XYZ file of C-alpha atoms in Angstrom:
509
model
C 110.569 41.165 99.296
C 110.240 42.735 102.622
C 110.390 46.494 102.975
C 109.504 48.931 105.496
C 106.056 50.195 105.188
C 107.113 53.957 104.703
C 109.075 53.036 101.751
C 105.898 52.361 99.672
C 105.405 56.152 99.048
C 108.980 56.463 97.441
C 107.629 54.758 94.184
C 105.343 57.558 93.721
C 107.733 59.958 93.505
C 109.336 58.052 91.124
C 111.950 56.021 92.913
C 112.684 52.001 92.988
C 113.688 49.310 95.505
C 116.151 46.761 94.141
C 115.091 43.309 94.844
C 117.109 41.596 97.619
C 118.055 37.781 97.359
C 117.010 37.008 101.072
C 114.108 37.992 103.752
C 114.888 40.626 106.244
C 113.422 40.391 109.318
C 113.522 43.717 110.202
C 111.480 44.833 107.635
C 107.812 44.745 106.825
C 105.654 44.725 103.812
C 103.000 47.419 103.076
C 100.271 44.609 104.201
C 102.425 43.410 107.140
C 102.879 46.793 108.740
C 98.881 47.427 108.032
C 97.986 44.348 110.066
C 100.582 44.047 112.664
C 101.072 47.744 113.685
C 97.846 48.467 115.185
C 98.080 52.284 115.094
C 99.730 52.831 111.840
C 97.239 54.285 110.435
C 97.461 56.981 113.621
C 101.221 57.211 112.858
C 100.514 58.032 108.900
C 97.779 60.796 109.774
C 100.061 62.311 112.296
C 103.437 62.435 109.866
C 101.508 63.800 107.308
C 99.979 66.590 109.677
C 103.375 67.521 111.326
C 104.911 67.389 107.807
C 102.116 69.573 106.321
C 102.588 72.402 109.017
C 106.324 72.551 109.180
C 106.694 72.760 105.301
C 104.107 75.355 104.966
C 106.296 77.711 107.273
C 109.465 75.736 105.774
C 112.913 77.854 105.772
C 112.651 76.992 101.857
C 110.170 79.792 101.704
C 113.284 82.195 102.211
C 113.828 82.217 98.479
C 110.218 83.495 97.923
C 110.495 86.264 100.293
C 113.702 87.325 98.611
C 111.905 87.019 95.126
C 109.107 89.150 96.697
C 111.540 91.807 97.699
C 110.407 91.478 101.198
C 113.802 90.071 102.177
C 117.173 91.069 101.780
C 120.728 88.890 100.999
C 123.835 88.730 99.506
C 124.775 85.268 101.263
C 125.701 82.349 99.131
C 123.698 80.517 101.816
C 121.348 78.227 99.988
C 122.179 80.675 96.993
C 119.875 83.370 98.875
C 121.841 85.953 97.213
C 120.797 84.557 93.643
C 116.981 85.107 94.246
C 117.686 88.834 95.757
C 120.119 89.756 93.263
C 118.781 92.433 90.443
C 118.379 91.838 87.078
C 116.794 88.653 88.087
C 118.159 85.644 87.235
C 117.021 82.631 85.698
C 116.326 79.561 88.041
C 118.994 76.916 87.780
C 117.363 73.810 87.877
C 120.169 71.578 88.415
C 120.102 68.950 91.086
C 123.924 70.415 92.395
C 122.690 73.965 92.869
C 122.797 74.882 96.227
C 119.542 77.111 95.499
C 117.671 74.228 94.546
C 117.016 73.130 98.185
C 113.662 75.783 97.906
C 111.992 73.528 95.295
C 113.212 70.491 96.601
C 112.217 70.910 99.999
C 108.531 71.835 98.980
C 108.698 68.895 96.313
C 109.534 66.141 98.584
C 107.722 67.295 101.846
C 104.613 67.888 100.137
C 104.336 64.791 98.012
C 105.476 62.849 101.269
C 102.558 64.461 103.330
C 100.257 64.174 100.623
C 101.407 60.068 100.081
C 101.522 59.128 104.138
C 97.563 61.060 104.117
C 96.687 59.017 100.950
C 97.715 55.876 102.674
C 95.881 56.544 105.768
C 92.320 57.136 103.617
C 93.539 53.676 101.900
C 93.729 51.963 105.172
C 90.158 53.402 106.174
C 88.179 53.899 102.931
C 89.629 50.820 100.680
C 90.305 48.213 103.334
C 87.527 48.723 105.833
C 90.226 48.606 108.684
C 89.710 50.951 111.812
C 92.717 52.910 113.351
C 93.613 52.773 117.056
C 95.706 54.810 119.515
C 98.327 53.009 121.289
C 95.691 53.061 124.483
C 93.320 51.263 122.075
C 90.885 54.194 121.548
C 89.340 54.180 117.958
C 90.606 57.532 115.965
C 89.564 56.445 112.742
C 87.166 59.291 112.389
C 89.607 62.006 113.564
C 92.329 60.280 111.151
C 90.167 60.135 108.545
C 89.541 64.013 108.403
C 92.608 65.195 109.604
C 94.254 62.829 106.669
C 91.868 64.729 103.842
C 93.211 67.981 105.340
C 96.787 67.199 105.228
C 96.055 65.740 101.446
C 94.252 69.024 100.343
C 96.879 71.196 101.611
C 99.502 69.523 100.326
C 98.065 69.171 96.864
C 97.110 73.227 97.394
C 100.717 74.088 98.051
C 102.131 72.074 95.221
C 99.737 73.646 92.810
C 100.523 77.122 94.094
C 104.246 76.796 94.009
C 104.988 74.329 91.151
C 103.733 74.733 87.247
C 102.670 71.130 87.031
C 102.690 67.910 89.435
C 100.422 64.642 89.690
C 97.365 64.182 91.728
C 98.026 61.178 94.173
C 94.734 60.021 95.692
C 95.351 56.530 95.159
C 97.822 54.733 96.940
C 98.564 52.365 94.339
C 99.316 55.011 91.732
C 101.816 53.760 89.344
C 101.799 56.872 86.827
C 105.219 57.985 86.054
C 104.620 61.307 84.511
C 103.434 65.091 85.401
C 99.901 65.249 83.889
C 98.276 67.944 86.060
C 98.335 71.557 86.061
C 98.547 73.763 88.787
C 95.031 74.658 88.191
C 93.904 70.952 88.502
C 96.039 70.586 91.670
C 94.350 73.518 93.317
C 91.104 72.331 92.464
C 91.757 69.103 93.675
C 92.816 70.209 96.781
C 90.054 72.427 97.533
C 87.530 69.215 97.166
C 90.055 67.692 99.546
C 89.942 70.269 102.404
C 85.805 70.530 101.738
C 85.852 66.816 102.367
C 87.815 67.321 105.569
C 85.331 69.819 106.669
C 82.228 67.714 106.195
C 83.981 64.992 107.906
C 84.731 67.236 111.095
C 81.407 68.447 111.142
C 79.711 64.930 111.137
C 82.186 63.723 113.722
C 80.584 64.794 117.354
C 83.686 64.229 119.398
C 86.236 65.386 116.512
C 89.519 66.153 117.776
C 92.765 67.704 116.006
C 95.789 66.721 118.095
C 98.010 65.560 115.469
C 100.975 68.405 115.892
C 102.837 67.991 119.119
C 101.425 70.080 122.264
C 98.453 71.431 119.961
C 94.780 70.347 119.999
C 92.162 71.761 117.992
C 88.563 71.316 118.583
C 85.869 70.859 115.855
C 84.946 74.662 115.538
C 88.646 75.788 115.348
C 89.809 73.131 113.141
C 86.941 73.956 110.474
C 88.017 77.759 110.910
C 91.675 76.704 109.959
C 90.550 74.785 107.047
C 88.145 77.270 105.459
C 91.133 80.120 106.125
C 93.686 77.372 104.204
C 91.166 77.025 101.426
C 91.072 80.678 101.097
C 94.621 81.354 100.940
C 95.321 78.525 98.459
C 92.214 79.233 96.271
C 93.398 83.133 96.051
C 97.130 82.245 95.284
C 96.061 80.335 92.197
C 96.813 83.185 89.319
C 100.159 84.222 87.679
C 99.153 87.476 87.018
C 96.806 90.118 86.987
C 95.348 88.889 83.529
C 94.862 85.714 84.921
C 93.336 86.740 88.416
C 90.565 88.697 86.530
C 89.685 85.695 84.180
C 89.024 83.500 87.296
C 85.889 85.161 87.294
C 83.053 86.169 89.903
C 82.637 82.653 90.758
C 86.287 82.251 92.037
C 86.782 85.145 93.589
C 83.099 84.622 95.366
C 84.387 81.432 96.673
C 87.275 82.735 98.266
C 85.346 85.311 100.163
C 82.916 82.600 101.341
C 86.028 80.672 102.717
C 87.396 83.405 104.080
C 84.222 84.762 106.122
C 84.163 80.925 107.756
C 87.803 81.164 108.586
C 89.712 81.812 111.824
C 88.435 84.460 114.177
C 91.705 85.169 116.155
C 95.286 84.498 115.304
C 96.348 80.965 115.548
C 99.370 80.850 117.327
C 101.623 78.323 118.052
C 104.144 78.150 121.162
C 107.234 76.015 120.762
C 107.474 72.692 122.427
C 110.626 70.780 122.444
C 110.606 68.627 119.201
C 107.591 70.015 118.017
C 106.550 72.868 115.363
C 108.060 76.136 114.834
C 108.079 78.827 112.234
C 111.366 78.322 110.347
C 110.741 80.626 107.837
C 110.057 83.585 110.359
C 113.357 82.285 112.779
C 115.430 82.766 109.709
C 114.142 86.378 108.787
C 114.140 87.239 112.506
C 117.621 86.254 113.137
C 120.093 88.612 114.035
C 124.288 88.994 113.644
C 126.032 89.948 116.350
C 125.885 93.616 115.873
C 122.155 93.435 116.018
C 121.935 93.372 112.286
C 119.349 91.167 110.456
C 120.501 88.005 108.981
C 118.185 88.272 106.413
C 116.622 91.749 106.943
C 113.672 93.141 105.563
C 114.324 94.742 101.937
C 114.355 98.372 101.498
C 110.945 97.932 99.603
C 109.463 97.650 103.324
C 111.232 101.065 104.226
C 110.021 102.516 100.800
C 106.451 101.731 101.220
C 106.007 103.121 104.926
C 108.088 106.243 104.213
C 105.727 109.280 104.472
C 108.092 111.810 103.077
C 108.637 109.567 99.956
C 112.301 110.050 100.205
C 113.212 106.731 100.601
C 114.372 105.499 97.295
C 113.677 101.789 95.304
C 116.958 100.838 95.378
C 119.831 101.646 98.118
C 122.256 104.385 97.158
C 125.593 103.635 95.849
C 127.163 105.651 98.491
C 126.564 107.008 102.174
C 123.614 105.873 104.530
C 119.735 105.899 104.689
C 118.935 108.055 107.547
C 115.556 106.447 109.680
C 112.299 106.949 107.921
C 109.377 108.604 109.220
C 105.880 107.339 109.084
C 102.939 108.013 109.796
C 102.116 104.433 110.388
C 102.814 103.729 114.492
C 103.473 99.866 113.617
C 106.309 100.354 111.503
C 108.122 101.582 114.674
C 106.992 98.244 116.384
C 107.612 96.015 113.569
C 110.891 97.221 112.312
C 113.953 98.639 113.985
C 116.716 100.851 112.433
C 120.464 100.312 112.292
C 123.676 101.707 110.598
C 125.058 98.830 110.449
C 125.157 96.682 107.089
C 125.631 93.574 108.728
C 126.516 90.500 106.488
C 125.869 92.591 103.440
C 128.527 92.484 100.872
C 128.990 95.511 98.799
C 130.916 93.742 95.743
C 127.967 91.937 95.548
C 125.410 94.825 94.716
C 125.007 98.295 97.282
C 121.452 98.427 95.667
C 120.478 95.183 97.897
C 121.402 97.015 101.046
C 119.365 98.044 104.122
C 118.878 99.406 107.297
C 116.496 97.648 108.801
C 115.969 94.817 111.124
C 112.694 92.778 112.168
C 111.564 93.485 116.013
C 108.408 91.787 116.039
C 108.061 88.420 116.545
C 111.537 88.827 117.754
C 112.794 85.717 120.205
C 115.469 86.731 122.765
C 117.042 83.243 121.966
C 117.382 84.315 118.288
C 115.408 81.631 117.321
C 111.743 80.518 117.327
C 112.892 77.096 117.961
C 113.024 77.137 121.663
C 110.426 76.077 124.303
C 107.543 78.935 124.650
C 108.478 81.096 121.813
C 105.420 82.136 119.988
C 104.739 81.327 116.577
C 102.157 82.888 114.193
C 100.734 80.439 111.695
C 97.633 82.177 110.465
C 96.908 86.009 111.301
C 93.256 87.006 111.310
C 94.465 90.400 109.416
C 95.008 87.565 106.460
C 91.783 86.845 106.455
C 90.764 90.596 106.242
C 92.953 90.949 103.241
C 91.721 88.047 101.291
C 88.160 89.205 101.672
C 89.167 92.977 100.900
C 90.854 91.631 97.966
C 88.276 89.317 96.787
C 85.697 92.059 96.944
C 88.250 94.337 94.948
C 88.257 91.521 92.220
C 84.481 91.433 92.275
C 84.741 95.228 91.703
C 83.014 95.897 94.971
C 85.545 98.831 95.522
C 83.450 100.209 98.258
C 83.013 96.697 100.223
C 86.780 96.088 99.870
C 87.617 99.525 101.660
C 84.975 99.023 104.140
C 86.912 95.917 105.529
C 90.516 98.034 105.679
C 88.933 101.109 107.264
C 87.232 99.011 110.305
C 87.918 100.194 113.689
C 89.309 96.373 114.348
C 91.985 96.420 111.295
C 95.099 96.940 112.394
C 96.113 99.269 110.420
C 93.668 101.479 111.830
C 93.731 100.358 115.599
C 97.476 99.873 115.581
C 98.565 101.908 112.994
C 96.702 105.189 113.084
C 96.274 105.502 109.178
C 93.925 107.371 107.192
C 90.874 105.819 105.448
C 91.707 103.688 101.842
C 89.704 105.267 99.198
C 87.482 102.903 97.057
C 89.340 102.865 93.843
C 91.256 100.483 92.281
C 94.754 101.942 92.641
C 94.364 103.038 96.265
C 93.236 99.726 97.502
C 95.935 97.501 95.437
C 98.191 99.932 97.157
C 97.168 99.502 100.368
C 96.905 95.747 100.170
C 100.402 95.446 98.706
C 101.333 97.947 101.934
C 99.389 95.790 104.475
C 101.018 92.580 102.961
C 104.557 93.920 103.269
C 103.810 95.674 106.577
C 101.590 93.467 108.658
C 101.877 89.984 107.354
C 105.390 89.784 106.389
C 107.019 86.309 107.087
C 103.707 85.390 109.507
C 102.118 84.682 106.683
C 104.281 81.521 105.657
C 106.050 80.010 102.905
C 104.831 81.875 99.561
C 103.298 85.209 101.576
C 103.229 87.913 100.254
C 104.987 86.690 97.008
C 101.854 85.200 95.689
C 99.727 88.561 96.020
C 102.176 90.223 94.132
C 102.207 87.727 91.718
C 98.628 87.576 90.852
C 98.848 91.479 90.736
C 101.714 91.975 88.693
C 104.100 93.587 91.593
C 106.859 91.444 91.225
C 109.859 92.477 89.468
C 110.184 91.952 86.037
C 112.066 88.552 85.076
C 110.846 87.184 88.626
C 109.552 83.524 88.173
C 106.023 83.307 89.111
C 106.309 79.667 89.614
C 108.730 76.794 90.482
C 109.659 74.133 87.586
C 109.401 70.359 88.573
C 113.058 69.367 90.059
C 115.752 68.216 87.580
C 115.519 64.990 89.250
C 112.400 63.979 89.052
C 112.225 65.233 85.554
C 115.316 62.896 85.165
C 113.535 59.722 86.490
C 110.709 60.001 84.071
C 113.127 61.040 81.170
C 111.097 64.323 80.706
C 113.467 67.405 79.396
C 114.498 70.000 82.218
C 113.188 73.274 82.161
C 112.967 76.730 84.176
C 111.462 80.186 84.178
C 112.771 83.419 85.282
C 115.582 85.733 83.932
C 115.911 89.328 82.714
C 115.746 88.254 79.226
C 112.522 86.323 79.539
C 110.168 89.237 80.353
C 106.121 87.826 80.218
C 107.378 84.338 79.539
C 104.492 81.782 78.909
C 104.605 78.237 80.694
C 102.932 74.958 79.420
C 99.542 76.340 79.966
C 99.422 79.605 78.904
C 100.049 81.035 82.217
C 102.747 83.799 83.046
C 105.958 82.020 84.322
C 107.896 84.811 84.757
C 106.740 88.149 85.409
C 106.791 91.111 82.688
C 108.496 94.132 83.383
C 105.375 96.062 85.209
C 106.039 95.472 88.730
C 106.328 97.771 91.911
C 109.456 98.904 90.432
C 111.486 98.627 86.828
C 113.372 95.947 86.656
C 117.476 96.747 86.551
């Protein structure tokens, strides 16, 4: 039977292709595609890289921003209200549920990216074929490094987001199960990213040009790969206890990757048909009255208010005044409005806010417009990762020194006082920086994963996603889920905290 070359990926997602009774001349078998499409390997590599970039800042990350109380909403679109709602709801792991778009998007896209890259690696390493572009230029070495990078990031994000999965490093894998824990997925992802770095280092003419409108030289690619490794590795633990148990070797590794990371903000300008930050587009979008479509949660104002008068939950009557903050960034990053926009009072006035996002806003009301500036990875995130790694290593002075450097945004742009070198002050400062400085610029699961590993999520918040129902049904495994006010400190398959205990930044309602 002939099938399109890209369909070979679908059996690994546990779907099937029915046998037909005729030979369709418009399709190719996998081997025919490899033999006849000279730049197939380049197409697969490009597809995997572009999918990893877009999914790492996917609009599906909106749900994580809501669960982290970084964003608020009462809208039924993609069931956003369910993820902002308090007390927390149990995740509805049902194929027909609108909110399932968040875990389906991450699962489908990241596995597809991993599988495309796996086939590209297979063509080069197992079949011994060279990869050429349409001009006949040999791109084999570039493609191999890029494919390993895409595989590493895809598997790492799967491990950060889901409780389990399957490591797909073999294009001919037939296993129909989810035998690998989130820890195994992350460990393998780091191995793959390391491999991509090694390959890039050995390639004298390395060029990473697989994202439309973007080309990274060897040095910048290696810095980005190290940055991603630090982000993924730091995001493994599901609570404080697990963060501590990871031990000094783990956090030393996070520190080492972060220290070799980007040295300037990695920004991407939108080009037609190219990458844009979908998550940030959602968070920045404004209604006709200027209020935010997915505005920052009241938590942001609460953390920045120097008077301490802002409550953790919006009052049932009245309108809160604009806050006073000693952080000068707050006035540049967020704007005050008396309009509640599309927030619906009958769905919980406690979810209301008076702020919108100003930083990164584009007058077109979307970042999907040519010339728009998209933050992909900020150097301040690496500063926070380095500081936090030292924090877990009990080097409180070292952690505080990083936050207190004159070049730190909290100092140079915020004008904030020094952070004291003690556990409580450092955790509070790091939480604040993720909420104010990083916000939606950190991608799909930032600052959710920082709050997760520091027990800052509101009690009842799911700390991870389950495997989607459709995938479980296909392998005849029972559907399961996490979260909900009746499941504080619920444990997952591997003994990890799958539902946050009631010890977060504010008490559960």
